[in-house]
Amino acid sequence: MLPSKRHLASALAALLVGGSLLPPAVQACTRLVYLGAADQVITARSMDWARDIGTNLWIFPRGIKRNGEVGPNSLQWTARYGSVIASAYDLATSDGVNEVGLVANVLWLAESSYPTFDGSKPGLALSLWAQYVLDSYATVTEAVDALAKGPFVVVTANLPDEDRPATVHLSLSDLSGDSAIIEYIDGKQVIHHSRSYQVMTNSPVFEQQLALNAYWQQIGGTVMLPGTNRAADRFARASFYVDAIPKSEKPAEALASVFGVIRNASVPYGITTPDQPNISSTRWRSVVDHKRKLYFFESALTPNVFWVDVTKVDFAAEGAVKKLDLGPGQSNIFAGEVHGHFKPSAPFKFLGLPPKE
């Protein structure tokens, strides 16, 4: 169903003014889910940031005991599933897949507004939001059903070396092709759950992204597509191409097509847009083949795509946490399947609230 003219007008207005209202140097990413032939499901995302985000890859086994990192009333849990994740500053999980094929991606959303943490419910630091889901759930439906009950309060904190809080939304996808987008708007959790929600970018909020995309669907992608690196334009291009690419039964061809789409929605390395400082260079891309449980990674500063075969990883409870050091700007070079290159490491500490004095 297409949105009403009123909703489309408000969405277009948000697009026109959004560039001047967003804060500087924010994450401006794209995420898409490809639904292919022979039950192939592939999730891809780009990570766009104004400076080196300090990403490394980590293997977390089952059985890790965690807390929400917000003080005495923190959420407590034990990881049911192991996961392979990409960190941000080695302070947060920004991206990853668990051993049963659930994928979580964190993208910037300037409009995010989180509930007040008053102690009435356990608290969960925003840095752990994606990790909690990967630790706890096997499918999108399972996660959505649990999160809809509001078992905790998400608590944000200032970004490293910046005097402003992190504001993000979360996307989920699984082996079946199911998808969900979870946002906090005006202090309330908003969940969009549908297999049809294949694409997500940044501002405006997801409901308005859908309305904006409906406008471009009426025009038709073979007639004209918006070509800038703004979030709404990337949403329109990714939405068109993820459905336009061939539904090949050959995994290599499907992956090649998906890599083409996420690269098309990326921002060239080093580019700056002074009048729209929320647009940032693409630092890296990840692509997850859910059916074969392969986690692909591509850095803007290296010549090769490499991958982790999740089926080869030992996620045994109480096993070692392992790290793949990607180097400054993710410039260390790897090729092929790399699970054997991970080294045992002390886990990083998730960013949370500072202790009260």
Coordinates of C-alpha atoms in Angstrom, one line a residue:
M1 CA 0.0 0.0 0.0
L2 CA 1.4 3.4 -1.0
P3 CA 1.5 6.2 1.6
S4 CA -0.9 9.0 1.6
K5 CA 0.0 12.4 -0.1
R6 CA 0.2 13.9 3.4
H7 CA 2.7 11.3 4.6
L8 CA 4.7 11.6 1.4
A9 CA 4.8 15.4 1.7
S10 CA 6.0 15.3 5.3
A11 CA 8.7 12.7 4.4
L12 CA 9.9 14.9 1.5
A13 CA 10.0 17.9 3.9
A14 CA 12.1 15.9 6.3
L15 CA 14.5 15.0 3.5
L16 CA 14.8 18.6 2.4
V17 CA 15.6 20.0 5.8
G18 CA 17.4 16.9 7.3
G19 CA 20.9 17.8 6.0
S20 CA 21.0 21.0 8.0
L21 CA 19.6 19.6 11.2
L22 CA 21.8 16.5 11.7
P23 CA 24.9 16.7 13.9
P24 CA 28.4 16.5 12.4
A25 CA 30.5 13.5 11.8
V26 CA 27.9 10.8 12.2
Q27 CA 27.6 7.3 11.0
A28 CA 25.9 7.2 7.6
C29 CA 25.4 3.5 6.6
T30 CA 23.3 1.3 4.4
R31 CA 21.9 -2.2 5.1
L32 CA 20.1 -4.5 2.7
V33 CA 18.7 -8.0 2.6
Y34 CA 18.8 -10.0 -0.6
L35 CA 16.1 -12.7 -1.0
G36 CA 17.3 -15.0 -3.7
A37 CA 16.6 -18.3 -5.4
A38 CA 17.0 -21.7 -3.7
D39 CA 16.3 -20.1 -0.3
Q40 CA 19.4 -17.9 -0.4
V41 CA 19.4 -14.9 2.0
I42 CA 22.2 -12.5 2.1
T43 CA 22.5 -9.4 4.4
A44 CA 25.0 -6.6 3.5
R45 CA 25.9 -3.4 5.2
S46 CA 28.3 -0.5 4.7
M47 CA 30.0 1.2 7.7
D48 CA 30.4 5.0 7.0
W49 CA 32.1 7.2 9.5
A50 CA 34.1 10.4 9.5
R51 CA 37.2 8.9 11.1
D52 CA 38.7 5.6 11.8
I53 CA 36.2 3.7 13.9
G54 CA 38.7 1.2 15.3
T55 CA 37.0 -1.9 14.0
N56 CA 38.3 -5.4 14.7
L57 CA 36.6 -8.8 14.3
W58 CA 35.9 -10.9 17.4
I59 CA 34.7 -14.4 18.1
F60 CA 32.6 -14.7 21.3
P61 CA 31.8 -18.2 22.5
R62 CA 28.6 -19.4 24.2
G63 CA 28.3 -19.1 27.9
I64 CA 29.8 -15.6 28.4
K65 CA 28.2 -13.9 31.4
R66 CA 27.4 -10.3 30.7
N67 CA 25.8 -7.3 32.3
G68 CA 24.3 -4.1 30.8
E69 CA 27.2 -1.9 32.0
V70 CA 25.0 0.8 33.5
G71 CA 25.6 0.3 37.2
P72 CA 23.8 -1.8 39.9
N73 CA 20.6 -2.2 38.0
S74 CA 22.2 -3.6 34.9
L75 CA 20.5 -6.3 32.8
Q76 CA 22.2 -9.7 33.5
W77 CA 22.4 -12.6 31.0
T78 CA 24.5 -15.5 29.8
A79 CA 25.1 -15.9 26.0
R80 CA 23.1 -18.8 24.6
Y81 CA 24.8 -18.5 21.2
G82 CA 28.3 -17.8 20.0
S83 CA 28.9 -15.0 17.5
V84 CA 31.3 -13.4 15.1
I85 CA 31.1 -9.6 15.4
A86 CA 32.7 -6.3 14.2
S87 CA 33.5 -3.9 16.9
A88 CA 33.4 -0.1 17.0
Y89 CA 36.4 1.4 18.8
D90 CA 36.5 -2.0 20.6
L91 CA 33.8 -0.6 22.9
A92 CA 30.6 -1.7 21.1
T93 CA 29.2 -4.4 18.8
S94 CA 28.3 -2.7 15.5
D95 CA 27.6 -5.7 13.3
G96 CA 27.7 -9.5 13.5
V97 CA 26.2 -12.9 13.0
N98 CA 25.5 -15.6 15.6
E99 CA 26.1 -19.3 15.1
V100 CA 22.5 -20.0 14.1
G101 CA 22.4 -17.3 11.4
L102 CA 20.8 -14.3 13.1
V103 CA 22.4 -11.0 11.9
A104 CA 22.3 -7.7 13.8
N105 CA 23.4 -4.4 12.3
V106 CA 23.7 -1.0 14.0
L107 CA 23.2 2.2 12.0
W108 CA 23.2 5.8 13.0
L109 CA 19.8 7.5 13.5
A110 CA 20.0 11.1 14.7
E111 CA 16.3 11.2 15.6
S112 CA 16.8 8.5 18.2
S113 CA 15.6 9.3 21.7
Y114 CA 15.8 6.7 24.4
P115 CA 13.7 6.2 27.6
T116 CA 14.7 7.7 30.9
F117 CA 16.7 5.2 32.9
D118 CA 15.0 5.5 36.3
G119 CA 15.7 2.1 37.7
S120 CA 12.2 0.7 37.2
K121 CA 13.6 -1.8 34.7
P122 CA 17.1 -3.2 34.2
G123 CA 19.3 -1.1 32.0
L124 CA 21.3 -2.1 28.9
A125 CA 24.0 0.1 27.5
L126 CA 23.5 1.0 23.8
S127 CA 26.9 -0.5 23.0
L128 CA 25.5 -4.0 24.0
W129 CA 22.2 -3.7 22.2
A130 CA 23.2 -5.8 19.1
Q131 CA 25.3 -8.1 21.2
Y132 CA 22.4 -8.9 23.5
V133 CA 20.3 -9.9 20.6
L134 CA 23.0 -12.1 19.0
D135 CA 23.7 -13.7 22.4
S136 CA 20.0 -14.4 23.1
Y137 CA 17.9 -15.2 20.0
A138 CA 17.9 -17.6 17.0
T139 CA 15.4 -15.8 14.8
V140 CA 14.0 -12.4 14.1
T141 CA 10.5 -13.4 15.3
E142 CA 11.9 -14.7 18.6
A143 CA 13.8 -11.5 19.1
V144 CA 10.9 -9.3 18.2
D145 CA 8.5 -11.1 20.5
A146 CA 10.9 -10.8 23.4
L147 CA 11.9 -7.2 22.8
A148 CA 8.3 -6.0 22.3
K149 CA 7.7 -6.8 26.0
G150 CA 10.2 -4.1 27.0
P151 CA 12.4 -6.3 29.3
F152 CA 15.0 -3.5 29.7
V153 CA 15.8 0.2 29.1
V154 CA 18.4 1.1 26.5
V155 CA 20.8 3.6 27.9
T156 CA 23.1 5.7 25.7
A157 CA 26.4 7.3 26.5
N158 CA 28.7 9.8 24.8
L159 CA 30.8 8.7 21.9
P160 CA 34.6 8.3 22.4
D161 CA 36.3 11.7 22.5
E162 CA 33.0 13.5 21.7
D163 CA 30.6 15.4 23.8
R164 CA 27.4 13.9 22.4
P165 CA 25.6 10.7 22.9
A166 CA 25.4 7.8 20.4
T167 CA 22.0 7.6 18.6
V168 CA 21.4 4.4 16.6
H169 CA 18.8 2.0 15.3
L170 CA 19.1 -1.7 15.0
S171 CA 18.3 -4.1 12.1
L172 CA 17.8 -7.8 12.4
S173 CA 17.7 -10.5 9.7
D174 CA 17.8 -14.3 9.7
L175 CA 18.1 -17.5 7.7
S176 CA 14.4 -17.4 6.6
G177 CA 14.7 -13.9 5.2
D178 CA 12.7 -12.3 8.0
S179 CA 13.6 -8.8 8.9
A180 CA 13.0 -6.2 11.6
I181 CA 14.0 -2.5 12.2
I182 CA 14.0 -1.3 15.8
E183 CA 14.1 2.3 16.7
Y184 CA 13.6 4.5 19.8
I185 CA 11.6 7.6 18.9
D186 CA 10.4 10.1 21.5
G187 CA 11.5 7.7 24.2
K188 CA 9.4 4.8 22.9
Q189 CA 10.5 1.6 21.2
V190 CA 9.1 1.3 17.7
I191 CA 9.5 -2.1 15.9
H192 CA 9.0 -2.6 12.2
H193 CA 8.7 -6.3 11.5
S194 CA 8.3 -7.7 8.0
R195 CA 10.2 -9.8 5.4
S196 CA 9.5 -6.9 3.0
Y197 CA 11.7 -4.5 5.1
Q198 CA 14.9 -5.3 3.1
V199 CA 16.6 -1.9 3.2
M200 CA 17.5 0.6 5.9
T201 CA 19.7 3.6 6.0
N202 CA 19.8 6.6 8.3
S203 CA 17.6 9.6 8.7
P204 CA 14.7 10.1 8.5
V205 CA 13.0 7.6 10.7
F206 CA 12.1 4.3 9.0
E207 CA 8.5 5.1 8.5
Q208 CA 9.5 8.2 6.5
Q209 CA 12.1 6.2 4.6
L210 CA 9.4 3.9 3.3
A211 CA 7.3 6.9 2.2
L212 CA 10.2 8.5 0.4
N213 CA 11.0 5.2 -1.4
A214 CA 7.4 4.9 -2.5
Y215 CA 7.9 8.1 -4.5
W216 CA 10.9 6.7 -6.4
Q217 CA 9.0 3.4 -6.9
Q218 CA 6.3 5.4 -8.7
I219 CA 8.9 6.9 -11.0
G220 CA 10.7 3.6 -11.7
G221 CA 14.3 2.7 -11.2
T222 CA 14.9 2.2 -14.9
V223 CA 13.7 5.7 -15.6
M224 CA 15.7 7.6 -12.9
L225 CA 17.3 7.0 -9.6
P226 CA 18.6 9.6 -7.1
G227 CA 22.4 9.6 -7.3
T228 CA 23.7 11.5 -4.2
N229 CA 25.2 9.9 -1.1
R230 CA 22.4 11.2 1.1
A231 CA 20.6 8.5 3.2
A232 CA 17.3 8.7 1.4
D233 CA 19.0 8.5 -2.0
R234 CA 21.0 5.5 -0.9
F235 CA 17.8 3.9 0.4
A236 CA 16.1 4.3 -3.0
R237 CA 19.1 2.9 -5.0
A238 CA 19.6 -0.1 -2.7
S239 CA 15.8 -0.8 -2.7
F240 CA 15.7 -0.9 -6.5
Y241 CA 18.9 -2.8 -7.1
V242 CA 18.4 -5.5 -4.4
D243 CA 15.2 -6.5 -6.2
A244 CA 16.6 -5.9 -9.8
I245 CA 19.7 -8.1 -9.5
P246 CA 19.3 -11.7 -10.9
K247 CA 18.1 -14.4 -8.6
S248 CA 20.8 -16.8 -9.4
E249 CA 20.9 -20.2 -7.8
K250 CA 24.7 -20.1 -7.8
P251 CA 25.9 -18.6 -4.5
A252 CA 29.0 -17.0 -6.1
E253 CA 26.8 -15.1 -8.5
A254 CA 24.3 -14.0 -5.9
L255 CA 27.2 -12.8 -3.7
A256 CA 28.7 -10.9 -6.6
S257 CA 25.4 -9.1 -7.2
V258 CA 24.9 -8.2 -3.6
F259 CA 28.4 -6.8 -3.3
G260 CA 27.7 -4.7 -6.3
V261 CA 24.6 -3.3 -4.6
I262 CA 26.2 -2.4 -1.3
R263 CA 29.2 -0.9 -3.1
N264 CA 26.8 1.2 -5.2
A265 CA 25.3 2.5 -1.9
S266 CA 28.7 3.3 -0.5
V267 CA 30.5 6.7 -0.2
P268 CA 33.9 7.0 -1.8
Y269 CA 36.8 6.9 0.6
G270 CA 38.0 10.4 1.5
I271 CA 35.0 12.3 0.2
T272 CA 33.8 15.2 2.3
T273 CA 30.5 17.1 1.9
P274 CA 30.9 20.4 3.8
D275 CA 27.3 21.5 3.6
Q276 CA 26.1 18.0 4.7
P277 CA 28.6 16.9 7.4
N278 CA 26.5 13.9 8.3
I279 CA 27.8 12.2 5.2
S280 CA 31.0 10.2 5.7
S281 CA 33.3 7.9 3.9
T282 CA 32.6 4.2 3.7
R283 CA 35.2 2.5 6.0
W284 CA 34.2 -1.1 5.4
R285 CA 31.5 -3.4 4.2
S286 CA 30.2 -6.8 5.6
V287 CA 28.1 -9.4 3.7
V288 CA 26.6 -12.4 5.4
D289 CA 25.5 -15.5 3.5
H290 CA 22.9 -16.9 5.9
K291 CA 22.5 -20.2 4.2
R292 CA 26.2 -21.1 4.1
K293 CA 27.0 -19.1 7.3
L294 CA 29.8 -17.1 5.8
Y295 CA 30.7 -13.6 7.2
F296 CA 32.5 -11.6 4.5
F297 CA 34.4 -8.4 5.2
E298 CA 35.8 -5.8 2.9
S299 CA 37.9 -2.8 4.0
A300 CA 38.2 0.3 1.9
L301 CA 41.9 0.3 2.5
T302 CA 42.8 -3.2 1.5
P303 CA 42.6 -5.0 -1.9
N304 CA 40.9 -8.3 -0.8
V305 CA 37.6 -9.5 0.5
F306 CA 38.0 -12.1 3.2
W307 CA 35.6 -14.2 5.2
V308 CA 34.9 -16.3 8.3
D309 CA 33.2 -19.7 7.8
V310 CA 31.0 -19.6 10.9
T311 CA 30.5 -23.4 10.7
K312 CA 34.3 -23.9 11.4
V313 CA 34.4 -21.8 14.5
D314 CA 34.4 -23.5 17.9
F315 CA 31.8 -21.6 20.0
A316 CA 32.0 -24.1 22.9
A317 CA 30.8 -22.6 26.2
E318 CA 33.6 -21.1 28.2
G319 CA 35.9 -21.2 25.2
A320 CA 38.4 -18.5 24.4
V321 CA 37.4 -15.1 23.2
K322 CA 39.4 -14.5 20.0
K323 CA 40.3 -11.3 18.0
L324 CA 41.3 -10.6 14.4
D325 CA 43.4 -7.4 14.6
L326 CA 42.4 -5.4 11.5
G327 CA 45.0 -2.7 12.1
P328 CA 44.7 1.1 11.8
G329 CA 41.8 2.0 9.5
Q330 CA 41.3 -1.8 8.9
S331 CA 44.4 -1.8 6.8
N332 CA 45.9 -5.2 7.6
I333 CA 45.6 -7.4 4.6
F334 CA 43.8 -10.8 4.7
A335 CA 42.5 -13.1 2.0
G336 CA 40.3 -16.2 1.9
E337 CA 38.8 -17.9 4.9
V338 CA 40.4 -16.5 8.1
H339 CA 38.9 -18.2 11.2
G340 CA 42.3 -19.7 11.9
H341 CA 43.9 -16.3 12.1
F342 CA 41.9 -15.1 15.1
K343 CA 44.1 -15.0 18.3
P344 CA 42.9 -15.6 21.9
S345 CA 42.4 -12.2 23.5
A346 CA 40.9 -10.6 26.6
P347 CA 37.4 -9.4 25.7
F348 CA 37.0 -5.6 25.3
K349 CA 34.9 -3.7 27.8
F350 CA 31.6 -2.4 26.4
L351 CA 31.0 1.3 26.7
G352 CA 28.5 2.1 29.5
L353 CA 27.7 4.7 32.1
P354 CA 30.7 5.9 34.2
P355 CA 30.6 4.7 37.8
K356 CA 29.0 7.2 40.2
E357 CA 31.4 8.9 42.5

